CSV table of C-alpha atoms in Angstrom, one decimal:
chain,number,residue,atom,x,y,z
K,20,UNK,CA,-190.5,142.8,5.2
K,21,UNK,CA,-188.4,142.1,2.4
K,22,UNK,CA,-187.6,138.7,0.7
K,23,UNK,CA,-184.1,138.0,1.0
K,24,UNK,CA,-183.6,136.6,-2.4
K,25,UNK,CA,-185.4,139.1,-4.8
K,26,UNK,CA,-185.6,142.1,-2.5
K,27,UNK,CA,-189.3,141.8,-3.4
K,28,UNK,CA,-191.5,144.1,-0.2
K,29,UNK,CA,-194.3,141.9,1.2
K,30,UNK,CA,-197.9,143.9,2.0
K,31,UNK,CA,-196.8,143.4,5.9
K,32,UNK,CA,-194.3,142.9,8.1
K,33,UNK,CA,-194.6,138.8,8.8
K,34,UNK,CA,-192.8,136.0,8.8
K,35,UNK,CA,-195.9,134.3,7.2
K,36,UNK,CA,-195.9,137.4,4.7
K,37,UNK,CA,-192.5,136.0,3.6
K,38,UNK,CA,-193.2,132.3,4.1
K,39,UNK,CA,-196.1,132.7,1.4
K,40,UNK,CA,-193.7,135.1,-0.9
K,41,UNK,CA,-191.1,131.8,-0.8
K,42,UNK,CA,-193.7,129.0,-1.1
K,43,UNK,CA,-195.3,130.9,-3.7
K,44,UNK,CA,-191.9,131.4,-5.9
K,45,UNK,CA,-190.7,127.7,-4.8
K,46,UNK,CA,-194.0,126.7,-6.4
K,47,UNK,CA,-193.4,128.3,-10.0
K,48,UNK,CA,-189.8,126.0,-9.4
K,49,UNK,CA,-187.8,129.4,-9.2
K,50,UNK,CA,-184.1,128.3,-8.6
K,51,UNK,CA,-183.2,131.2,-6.7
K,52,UNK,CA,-185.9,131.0,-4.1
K,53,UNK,CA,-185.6,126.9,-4.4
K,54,UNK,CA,-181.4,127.0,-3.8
K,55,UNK,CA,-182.3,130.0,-0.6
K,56,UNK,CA,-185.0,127.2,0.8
K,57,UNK,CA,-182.5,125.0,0.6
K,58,UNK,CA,-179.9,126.3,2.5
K,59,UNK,CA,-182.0,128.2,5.3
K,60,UNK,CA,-184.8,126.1,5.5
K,61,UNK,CA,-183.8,122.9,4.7
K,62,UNK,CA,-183.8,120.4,1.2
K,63,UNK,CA,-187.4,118.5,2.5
K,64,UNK,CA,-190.4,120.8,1.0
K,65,UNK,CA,-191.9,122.0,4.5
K,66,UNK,CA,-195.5,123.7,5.2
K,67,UNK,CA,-196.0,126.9,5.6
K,68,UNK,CA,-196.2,126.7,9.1
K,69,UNK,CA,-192.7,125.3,9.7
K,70,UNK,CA,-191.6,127.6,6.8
K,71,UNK,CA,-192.4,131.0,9.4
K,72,UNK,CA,-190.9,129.0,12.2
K,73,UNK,CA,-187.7,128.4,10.6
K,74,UNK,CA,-187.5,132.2,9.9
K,75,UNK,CA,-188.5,133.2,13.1
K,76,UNK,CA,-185.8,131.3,14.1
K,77,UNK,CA,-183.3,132.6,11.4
K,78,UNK,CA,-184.3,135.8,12.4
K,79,UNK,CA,-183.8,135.9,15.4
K,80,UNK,CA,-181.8,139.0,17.3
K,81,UNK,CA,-181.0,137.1,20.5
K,82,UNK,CA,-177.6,138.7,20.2
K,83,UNK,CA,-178.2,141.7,18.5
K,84,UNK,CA,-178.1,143.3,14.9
K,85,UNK,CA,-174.5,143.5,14.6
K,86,UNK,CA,-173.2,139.8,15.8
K,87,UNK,CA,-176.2,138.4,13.8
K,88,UNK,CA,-174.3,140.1,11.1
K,89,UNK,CA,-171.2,138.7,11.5
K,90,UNK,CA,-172.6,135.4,12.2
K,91,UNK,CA,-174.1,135.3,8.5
K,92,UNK,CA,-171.1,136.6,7.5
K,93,UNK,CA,-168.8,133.9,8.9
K,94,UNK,CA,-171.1,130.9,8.2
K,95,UNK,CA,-171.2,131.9,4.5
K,96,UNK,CA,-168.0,132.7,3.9
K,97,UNK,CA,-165.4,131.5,6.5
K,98,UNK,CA,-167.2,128.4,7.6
K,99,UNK,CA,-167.0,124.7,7.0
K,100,UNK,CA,-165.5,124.3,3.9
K,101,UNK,CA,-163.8,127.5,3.5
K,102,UNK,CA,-164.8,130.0,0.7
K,103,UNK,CA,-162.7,128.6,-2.5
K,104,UNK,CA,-161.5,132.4,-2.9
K,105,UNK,CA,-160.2,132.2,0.8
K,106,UNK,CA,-158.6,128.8,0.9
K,107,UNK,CA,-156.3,130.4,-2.2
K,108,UNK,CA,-155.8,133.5,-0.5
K,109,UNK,CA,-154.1,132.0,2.1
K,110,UNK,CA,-151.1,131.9,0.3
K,111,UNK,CA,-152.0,133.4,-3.1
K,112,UNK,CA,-150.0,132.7,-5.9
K,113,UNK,CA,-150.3,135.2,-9.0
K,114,UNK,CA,-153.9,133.7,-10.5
K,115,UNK,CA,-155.2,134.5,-7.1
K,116,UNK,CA,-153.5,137.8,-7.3
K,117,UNK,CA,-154.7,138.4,-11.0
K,118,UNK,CA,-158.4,137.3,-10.6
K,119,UNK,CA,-158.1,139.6,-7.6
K,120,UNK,CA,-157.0,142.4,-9.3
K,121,UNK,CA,-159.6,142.0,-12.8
K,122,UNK,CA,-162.4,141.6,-10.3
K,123,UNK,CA,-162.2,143.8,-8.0
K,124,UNK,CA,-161.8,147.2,-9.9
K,125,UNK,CA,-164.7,147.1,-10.8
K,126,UNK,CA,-166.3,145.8,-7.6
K,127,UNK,CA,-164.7,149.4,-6.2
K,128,UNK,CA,-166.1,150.9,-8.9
K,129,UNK,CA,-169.9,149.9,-7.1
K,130,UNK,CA,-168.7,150.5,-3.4
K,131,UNK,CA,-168.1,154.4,-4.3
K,132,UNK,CA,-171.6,154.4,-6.1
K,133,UNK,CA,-173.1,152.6,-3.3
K,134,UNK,CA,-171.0,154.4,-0.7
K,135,UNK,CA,-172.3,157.9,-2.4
K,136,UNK,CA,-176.2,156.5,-2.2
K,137,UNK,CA,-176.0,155.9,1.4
K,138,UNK,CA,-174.3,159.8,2.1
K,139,UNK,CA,-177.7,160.9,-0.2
K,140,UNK,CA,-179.9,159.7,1.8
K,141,UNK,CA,-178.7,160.3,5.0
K,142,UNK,CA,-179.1,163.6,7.0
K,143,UNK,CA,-177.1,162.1,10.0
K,144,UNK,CA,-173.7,163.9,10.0
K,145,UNK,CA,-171.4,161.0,11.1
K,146,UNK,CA,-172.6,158.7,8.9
K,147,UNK,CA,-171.9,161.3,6.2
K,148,UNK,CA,-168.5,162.0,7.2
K,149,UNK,CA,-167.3,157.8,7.9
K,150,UNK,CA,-168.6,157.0,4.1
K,151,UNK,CA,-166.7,159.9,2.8
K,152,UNK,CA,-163.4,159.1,4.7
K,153,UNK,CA,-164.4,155.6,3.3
K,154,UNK,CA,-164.1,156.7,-0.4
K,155,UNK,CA,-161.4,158.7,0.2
K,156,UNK,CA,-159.2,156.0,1.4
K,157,UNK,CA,-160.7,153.2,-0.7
K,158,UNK,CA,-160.8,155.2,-4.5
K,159,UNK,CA,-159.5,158.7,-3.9
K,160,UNK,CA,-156.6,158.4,-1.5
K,161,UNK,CA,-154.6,161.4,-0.4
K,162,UNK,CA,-151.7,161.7,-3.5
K,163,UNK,CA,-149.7,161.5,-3.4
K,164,UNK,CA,-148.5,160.1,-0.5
K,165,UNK,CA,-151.1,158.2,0.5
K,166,UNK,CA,-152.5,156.2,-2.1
K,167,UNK,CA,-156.0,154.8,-1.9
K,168,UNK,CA,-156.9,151.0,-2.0
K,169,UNK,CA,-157.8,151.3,-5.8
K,170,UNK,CA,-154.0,152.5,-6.4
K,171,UNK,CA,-153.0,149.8,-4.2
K,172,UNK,CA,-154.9,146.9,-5.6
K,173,UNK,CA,-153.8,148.7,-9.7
K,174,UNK,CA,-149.8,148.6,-8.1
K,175,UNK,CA,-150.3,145.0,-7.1
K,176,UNK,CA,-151.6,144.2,-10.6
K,177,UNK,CA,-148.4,145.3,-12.5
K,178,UNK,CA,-146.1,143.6,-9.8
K,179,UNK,CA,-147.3,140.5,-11.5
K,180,UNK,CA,-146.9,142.0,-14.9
K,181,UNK,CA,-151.0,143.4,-15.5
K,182,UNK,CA,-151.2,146.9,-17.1
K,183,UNK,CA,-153.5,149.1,-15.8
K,184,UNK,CA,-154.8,149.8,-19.1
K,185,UNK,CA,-155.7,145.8,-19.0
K,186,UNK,CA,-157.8,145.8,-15.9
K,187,UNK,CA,-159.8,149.1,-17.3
K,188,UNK,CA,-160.3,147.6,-20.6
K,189,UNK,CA,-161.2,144.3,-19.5
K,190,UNK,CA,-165.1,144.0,-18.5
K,191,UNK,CA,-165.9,141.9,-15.4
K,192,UNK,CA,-167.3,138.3,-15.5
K,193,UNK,CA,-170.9,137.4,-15.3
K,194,UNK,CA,-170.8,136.5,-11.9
K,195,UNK,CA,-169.5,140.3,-11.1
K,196,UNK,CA,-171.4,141.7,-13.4
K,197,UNK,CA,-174.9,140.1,-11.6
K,198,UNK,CA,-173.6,140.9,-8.0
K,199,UNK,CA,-172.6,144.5,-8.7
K,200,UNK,CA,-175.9,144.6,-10.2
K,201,UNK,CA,-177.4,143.9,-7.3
K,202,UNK,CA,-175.6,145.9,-5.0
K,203,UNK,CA,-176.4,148.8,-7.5
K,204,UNK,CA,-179.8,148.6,-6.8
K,205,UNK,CA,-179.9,147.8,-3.1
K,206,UNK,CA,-178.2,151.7,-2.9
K,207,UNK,CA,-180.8,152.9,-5.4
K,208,UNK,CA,-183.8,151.2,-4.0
K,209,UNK,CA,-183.6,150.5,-0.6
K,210,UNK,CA,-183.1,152.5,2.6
K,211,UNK,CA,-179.6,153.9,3.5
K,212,UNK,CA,-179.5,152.1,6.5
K,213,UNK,CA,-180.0,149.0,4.8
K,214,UNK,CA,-177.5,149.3,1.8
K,215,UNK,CA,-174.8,150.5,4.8
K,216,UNK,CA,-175.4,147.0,6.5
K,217,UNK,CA,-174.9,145.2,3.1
K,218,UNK,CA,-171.8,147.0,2.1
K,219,UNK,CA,-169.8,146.7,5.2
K,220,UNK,CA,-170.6,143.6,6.0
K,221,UNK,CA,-168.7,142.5,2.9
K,222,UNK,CA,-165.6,144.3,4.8
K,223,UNK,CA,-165.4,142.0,7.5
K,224,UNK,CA,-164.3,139.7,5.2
K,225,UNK,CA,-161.3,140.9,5.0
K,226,UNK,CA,-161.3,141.9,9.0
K,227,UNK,CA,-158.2,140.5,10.9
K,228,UNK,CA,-160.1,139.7,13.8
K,229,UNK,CA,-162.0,137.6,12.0
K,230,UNK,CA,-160.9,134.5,13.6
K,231,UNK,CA,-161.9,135.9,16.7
K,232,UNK,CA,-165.6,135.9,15.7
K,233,UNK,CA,-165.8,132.2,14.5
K,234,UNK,CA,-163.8,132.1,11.4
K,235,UNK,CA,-161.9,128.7,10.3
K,236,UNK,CA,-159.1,131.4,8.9
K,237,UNK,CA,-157.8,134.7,8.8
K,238,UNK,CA,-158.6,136.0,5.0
K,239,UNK,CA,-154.7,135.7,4.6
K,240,UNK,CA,-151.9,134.1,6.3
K,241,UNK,CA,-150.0,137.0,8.1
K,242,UNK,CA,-146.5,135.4,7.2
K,243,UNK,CA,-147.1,136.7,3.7
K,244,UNK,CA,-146.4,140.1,4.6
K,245,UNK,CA,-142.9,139.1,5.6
K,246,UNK,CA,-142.5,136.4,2.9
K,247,UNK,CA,-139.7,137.7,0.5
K,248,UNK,CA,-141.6,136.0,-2.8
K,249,UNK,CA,-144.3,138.2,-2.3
K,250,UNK,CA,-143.4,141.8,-3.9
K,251,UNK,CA,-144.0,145.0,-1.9
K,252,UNK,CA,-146.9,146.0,-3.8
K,253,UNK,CA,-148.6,142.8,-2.8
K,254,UNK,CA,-147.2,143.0,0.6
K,255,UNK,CA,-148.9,146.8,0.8
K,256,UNK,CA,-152.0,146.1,-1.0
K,257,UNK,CA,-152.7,143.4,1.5
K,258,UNK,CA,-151.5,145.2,4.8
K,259,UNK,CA,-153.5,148.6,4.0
K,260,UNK,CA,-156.9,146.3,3.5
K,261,UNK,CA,-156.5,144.5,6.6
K,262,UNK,CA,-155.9,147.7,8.2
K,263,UNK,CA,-158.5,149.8,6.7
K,264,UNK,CA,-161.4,146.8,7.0
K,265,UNK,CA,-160.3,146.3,10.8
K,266,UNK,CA,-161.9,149.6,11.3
K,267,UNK,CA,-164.5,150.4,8.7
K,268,UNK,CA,-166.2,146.9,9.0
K,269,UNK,CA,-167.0,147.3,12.9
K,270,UNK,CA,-167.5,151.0,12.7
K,271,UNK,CA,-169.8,150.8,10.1
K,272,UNK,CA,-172.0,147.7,11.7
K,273,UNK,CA,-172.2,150.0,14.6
K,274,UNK,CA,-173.5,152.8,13.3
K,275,UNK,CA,-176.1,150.2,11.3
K,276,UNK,CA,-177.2,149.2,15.1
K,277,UNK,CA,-177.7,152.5,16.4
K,278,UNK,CA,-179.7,154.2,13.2
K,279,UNK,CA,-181.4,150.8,12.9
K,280,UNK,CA,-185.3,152.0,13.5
K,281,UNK,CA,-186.1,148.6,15.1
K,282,UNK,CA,-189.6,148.3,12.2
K,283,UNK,CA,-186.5,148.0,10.0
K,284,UNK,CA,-184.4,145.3,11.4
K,285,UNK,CA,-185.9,142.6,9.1
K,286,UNK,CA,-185.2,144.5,6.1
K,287,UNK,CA,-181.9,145.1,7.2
K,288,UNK,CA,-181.5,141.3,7.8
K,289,UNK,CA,-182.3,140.4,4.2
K,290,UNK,CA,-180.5,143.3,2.5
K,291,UNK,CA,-177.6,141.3,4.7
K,292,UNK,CA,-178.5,137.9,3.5
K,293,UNK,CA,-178.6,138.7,0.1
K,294,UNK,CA,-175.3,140.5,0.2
K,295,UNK,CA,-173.2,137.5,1.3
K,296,UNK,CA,-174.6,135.6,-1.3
K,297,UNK,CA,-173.9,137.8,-3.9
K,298,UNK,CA,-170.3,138.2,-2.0
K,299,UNK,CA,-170.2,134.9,-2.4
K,300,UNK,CA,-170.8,134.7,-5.8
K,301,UNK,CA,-168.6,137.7,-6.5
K,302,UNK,CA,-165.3,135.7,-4.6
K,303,UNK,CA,-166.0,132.6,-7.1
K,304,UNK,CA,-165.7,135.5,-9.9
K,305,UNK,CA,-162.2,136.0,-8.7
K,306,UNK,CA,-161.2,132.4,-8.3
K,307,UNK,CA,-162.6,132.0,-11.8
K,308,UNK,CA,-161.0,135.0,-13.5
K,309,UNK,CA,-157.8,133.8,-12.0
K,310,UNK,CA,-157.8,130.4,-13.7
K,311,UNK,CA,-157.4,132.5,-17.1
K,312,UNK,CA,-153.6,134.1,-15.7
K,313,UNK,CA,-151.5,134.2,-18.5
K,314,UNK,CA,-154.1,133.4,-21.2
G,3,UNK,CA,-179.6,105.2,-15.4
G,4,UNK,CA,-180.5,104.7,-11.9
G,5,UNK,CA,-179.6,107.3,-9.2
G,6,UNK,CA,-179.7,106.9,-5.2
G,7,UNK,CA,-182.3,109.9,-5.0
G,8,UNK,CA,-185.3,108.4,-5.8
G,9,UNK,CA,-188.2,110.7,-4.5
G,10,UNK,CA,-186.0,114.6,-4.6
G,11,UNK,CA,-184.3,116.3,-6.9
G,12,UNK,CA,-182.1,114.1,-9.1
G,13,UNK,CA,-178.9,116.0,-8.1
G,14,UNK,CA,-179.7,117.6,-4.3
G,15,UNK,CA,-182.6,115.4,-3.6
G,16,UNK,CA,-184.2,118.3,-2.3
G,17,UNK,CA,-188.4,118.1,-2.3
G,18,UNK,CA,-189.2,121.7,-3.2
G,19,UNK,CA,-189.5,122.9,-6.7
G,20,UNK,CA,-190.5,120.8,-10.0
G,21,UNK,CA,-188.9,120.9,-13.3
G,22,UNK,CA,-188.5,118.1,-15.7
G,23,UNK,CA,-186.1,117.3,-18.0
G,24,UNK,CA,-184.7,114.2,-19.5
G,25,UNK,CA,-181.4,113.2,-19.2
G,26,UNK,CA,-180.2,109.6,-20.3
G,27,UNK,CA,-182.9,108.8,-22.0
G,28,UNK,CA,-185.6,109.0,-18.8
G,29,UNK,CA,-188.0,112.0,-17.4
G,30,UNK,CA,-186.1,112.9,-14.5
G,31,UNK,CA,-187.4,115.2,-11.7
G,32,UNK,CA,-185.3,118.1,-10.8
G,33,UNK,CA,-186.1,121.2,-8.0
G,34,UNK,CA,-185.0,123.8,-10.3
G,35,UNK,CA,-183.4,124.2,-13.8
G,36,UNK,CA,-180.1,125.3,-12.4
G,37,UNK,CA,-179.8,122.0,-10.4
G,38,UNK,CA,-181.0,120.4,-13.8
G,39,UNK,CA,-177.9,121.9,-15.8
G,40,UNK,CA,-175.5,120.9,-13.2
G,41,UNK,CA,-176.8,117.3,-13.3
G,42,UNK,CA,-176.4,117.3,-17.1
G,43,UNK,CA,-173.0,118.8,-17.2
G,44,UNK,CA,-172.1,116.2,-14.2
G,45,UNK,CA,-173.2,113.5,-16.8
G,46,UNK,CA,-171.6,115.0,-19.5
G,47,UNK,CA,-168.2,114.8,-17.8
G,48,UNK,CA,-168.2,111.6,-16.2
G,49,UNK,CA,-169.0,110.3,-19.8
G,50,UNK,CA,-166.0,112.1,-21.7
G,51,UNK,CA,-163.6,111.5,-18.9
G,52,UNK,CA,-164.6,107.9,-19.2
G,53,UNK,CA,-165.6,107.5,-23.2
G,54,UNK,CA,-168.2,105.7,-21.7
G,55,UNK,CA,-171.5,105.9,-23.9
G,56,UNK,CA,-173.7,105.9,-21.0
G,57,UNK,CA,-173.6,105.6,-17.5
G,58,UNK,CA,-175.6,102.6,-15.6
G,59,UNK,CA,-175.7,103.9,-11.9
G,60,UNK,CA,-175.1,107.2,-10.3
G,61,UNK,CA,-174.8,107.7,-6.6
G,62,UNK,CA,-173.9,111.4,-5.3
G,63,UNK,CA,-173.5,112.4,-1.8
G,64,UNK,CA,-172.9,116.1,-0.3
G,65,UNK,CA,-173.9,119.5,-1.5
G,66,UNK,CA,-173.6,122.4,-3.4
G,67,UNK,CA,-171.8,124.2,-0.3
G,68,UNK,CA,-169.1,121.2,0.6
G,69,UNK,CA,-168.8,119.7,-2.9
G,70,UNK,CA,-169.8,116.0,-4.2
G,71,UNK,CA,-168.7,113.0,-4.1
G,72,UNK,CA,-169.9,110.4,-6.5
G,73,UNK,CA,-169.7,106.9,-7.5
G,74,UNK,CA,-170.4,106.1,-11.4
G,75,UNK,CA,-170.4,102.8,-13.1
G,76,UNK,CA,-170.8,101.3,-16.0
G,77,UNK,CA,-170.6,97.9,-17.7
G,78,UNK,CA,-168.7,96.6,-14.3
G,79,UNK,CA,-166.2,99.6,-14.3
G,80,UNK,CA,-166.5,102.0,-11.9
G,81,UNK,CA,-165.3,105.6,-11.3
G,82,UNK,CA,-165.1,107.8,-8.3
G,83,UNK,CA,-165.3,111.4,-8.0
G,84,UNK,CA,-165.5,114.6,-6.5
G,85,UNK,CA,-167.6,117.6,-8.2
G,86,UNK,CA,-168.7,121.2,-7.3
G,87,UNK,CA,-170.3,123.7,-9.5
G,88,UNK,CA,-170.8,127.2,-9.7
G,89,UNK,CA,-174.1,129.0,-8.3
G,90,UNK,CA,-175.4,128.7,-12.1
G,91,UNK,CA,-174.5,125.1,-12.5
G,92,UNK,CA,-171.0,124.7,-14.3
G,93,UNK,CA,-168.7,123.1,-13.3
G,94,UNK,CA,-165.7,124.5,-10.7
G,95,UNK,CA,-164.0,121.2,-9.8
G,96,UNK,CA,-163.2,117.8,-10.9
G,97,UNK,CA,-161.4,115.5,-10.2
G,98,UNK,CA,-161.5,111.4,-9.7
G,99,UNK,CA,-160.7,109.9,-6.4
């Protein structure tokens, strides 16, 4: 199975395969693996034996691929605190909307790629035909009357007063720069399958039902779509993602579930877990590009 | 200085992990070196925001996830605070409480 924090392949399919992998990388004091321990295993150094029990239980399907998902999801991201990013986002003012905007051309720059790596890999029709839809309406859009989310998101940057030419000539932050990284080589390296679940997982973020699987929020408050200070090209930017995610997120788990060859459910599982920590990561970009606004 | 984790990492006071590094003048044990540069730029802040030269006790409480809040003194004065840090150990937010 595969190591959840460097994507590493251990020689079988174990728990204590991946136990030994993490002892083994907590032992050379890598912080990576140390901060992963941490947080799924718990801060008191443990044996290996209670290592491969706590990922047994971490692991665990009891209620299938897809809620597991979501589950990781919402406990990374939506739980107790709230994401930075999402607590601003609630009612974002214009470094919100700006760190938005610098960050996240380029993240849609990496969702086509990855988008692309997933329909090369696959031979199974529908899965072919949702990713393309998915790039269409995320970078391509149908001009020119229906722009895509990449117009959208470029709109809502010059409603605040950003030029286009800005956000293109303006390279991403570190913190981008290491997740897209990442994500770039999940599509290149691992199965399709795999980079599906950890791309659309990062779309129930922005899922309005969201609350409705265990989130503390909703990634925006609703009443900013009717809120007059907003302008329309926030107003539309917003409205069009929550529409779109609603869909792709849960469409796109579901066809992870049902191409999912159960010998590569664990593999799945830590593609997932390392992409909500590098989603993660990737949000803090945002709130820290933001604090720049009008620099 | 003395700190309130006295067998874990200086700043988590988690048990995996060892990597050394002195900060205030003593060997301190830290899980990794990310957790080590947060400590040191926690230090390094508490000590400009104060002008304080050093800082004789240090007691943190919460995590990476929820943030920290701290308790700092030094010659009788004491300061309260709340810190978190990004994944790589800067700091995100400050402030006294």
């Amino acid at each position: 199975m595969r190591c959840p924090v460097c994507l590493a392949m251990m020689e079988e399919d174990s728990f204590h395969a991946l136990g030994e992998h993490l002892v083994q990388e907590e032992q050379r004091s890598d912080g990576k693996h140390i901060m992963w321990l941490n947080r799924y295993i718990g801060i008191k150094k443990a044996g290996l034996d209670q290592v491969r029990e706590k990922l047994e239980k971490l692991y665990s399907l009891d209620a299938g691929l897809k809620e597991w998902i979501i589950r990781r999801l919402v406990e990374r991201i939506y739980g107790e605190p709230l994401h930075p990013f999402i607590v601003r986002m609630q009612h974002p003012d214009n470094k919100t909307i700006y760190g938005y905007v610098m960050e996240h051309h380029h993240f849609l720059g990496q969702w086509i790629r990855s988008c692309s790596a997933i329909i090369s890999k696959t031979r199974v029709e529908e899965v072919q035909l949702f990713e393309i839809d998915n790039i269409v309406s995320e970078y391509r859009g149908i001009p020119p009357d229906t722009p895509s989310h990449h117009e959208l998101l470029l709109r809502m940057g010059e409603s605040i007063g950003v030029p286009r030419s800005t956000v293109y000539d303006t390279a991403p932050l570190p913190a981008t720069i290491d997740s897209l990284n990442w994500w770039d080589r999940i599509s290149k390296e691992c199965d399709w399958v795999e980079t599906m679940a950890a791309m659309h997982t990062l779309e129930l973020t922005a899922n309005p039902d969201i609350k409705k699987m265990g989130a503390k929020s909703t990634y925006f408050d609703s009443a900013v779509l009717n809120d007059p200070s907003y302008s329309a090209e926030v107003k539309q930017f917003l409205g069009e993602g929550y529409k779109a995610d609603s869909g792709h997120s849960m469409v796109a788990l579901d066809l992870v579930e049902k191409y999912c060859d159960p010998g590569k459910r664990r593999n799945v599982q830590s593609t997932v877990l390392k992409s909500v920590e590098l989603l993660d990561n990737y949000l803090m970009a945002r709130v820290e590009r933001g604090e720049s606004y009008g620099n | 200085m003395e700190i309130n984790y006295k067998e874990g990492c200086a700043l988590c006071d988690a048990t995996w992990g060892e990597y050394w590094e002195e900060v205030e003048g003593k060997n301190r044990f830290f899980c990794c070196d990310i957790c080590a540069t947060a400590f040191k730029n926690l230090v390094t802040k508490v000590k400009a925001e104060n002008a304080w030269p050093t800082i004789d006790s240090l007691e943190i409480t919460g995590n990476n996830n929820s943030g920290r809040k701290c308790t700092a003194t030094y010659d009788g004065k004491e300061y309260r605070f709340y810190i978190k840090f990004y994944n790589d150990g800067r700091i995100f937010d400050f402030h006294s409480i």
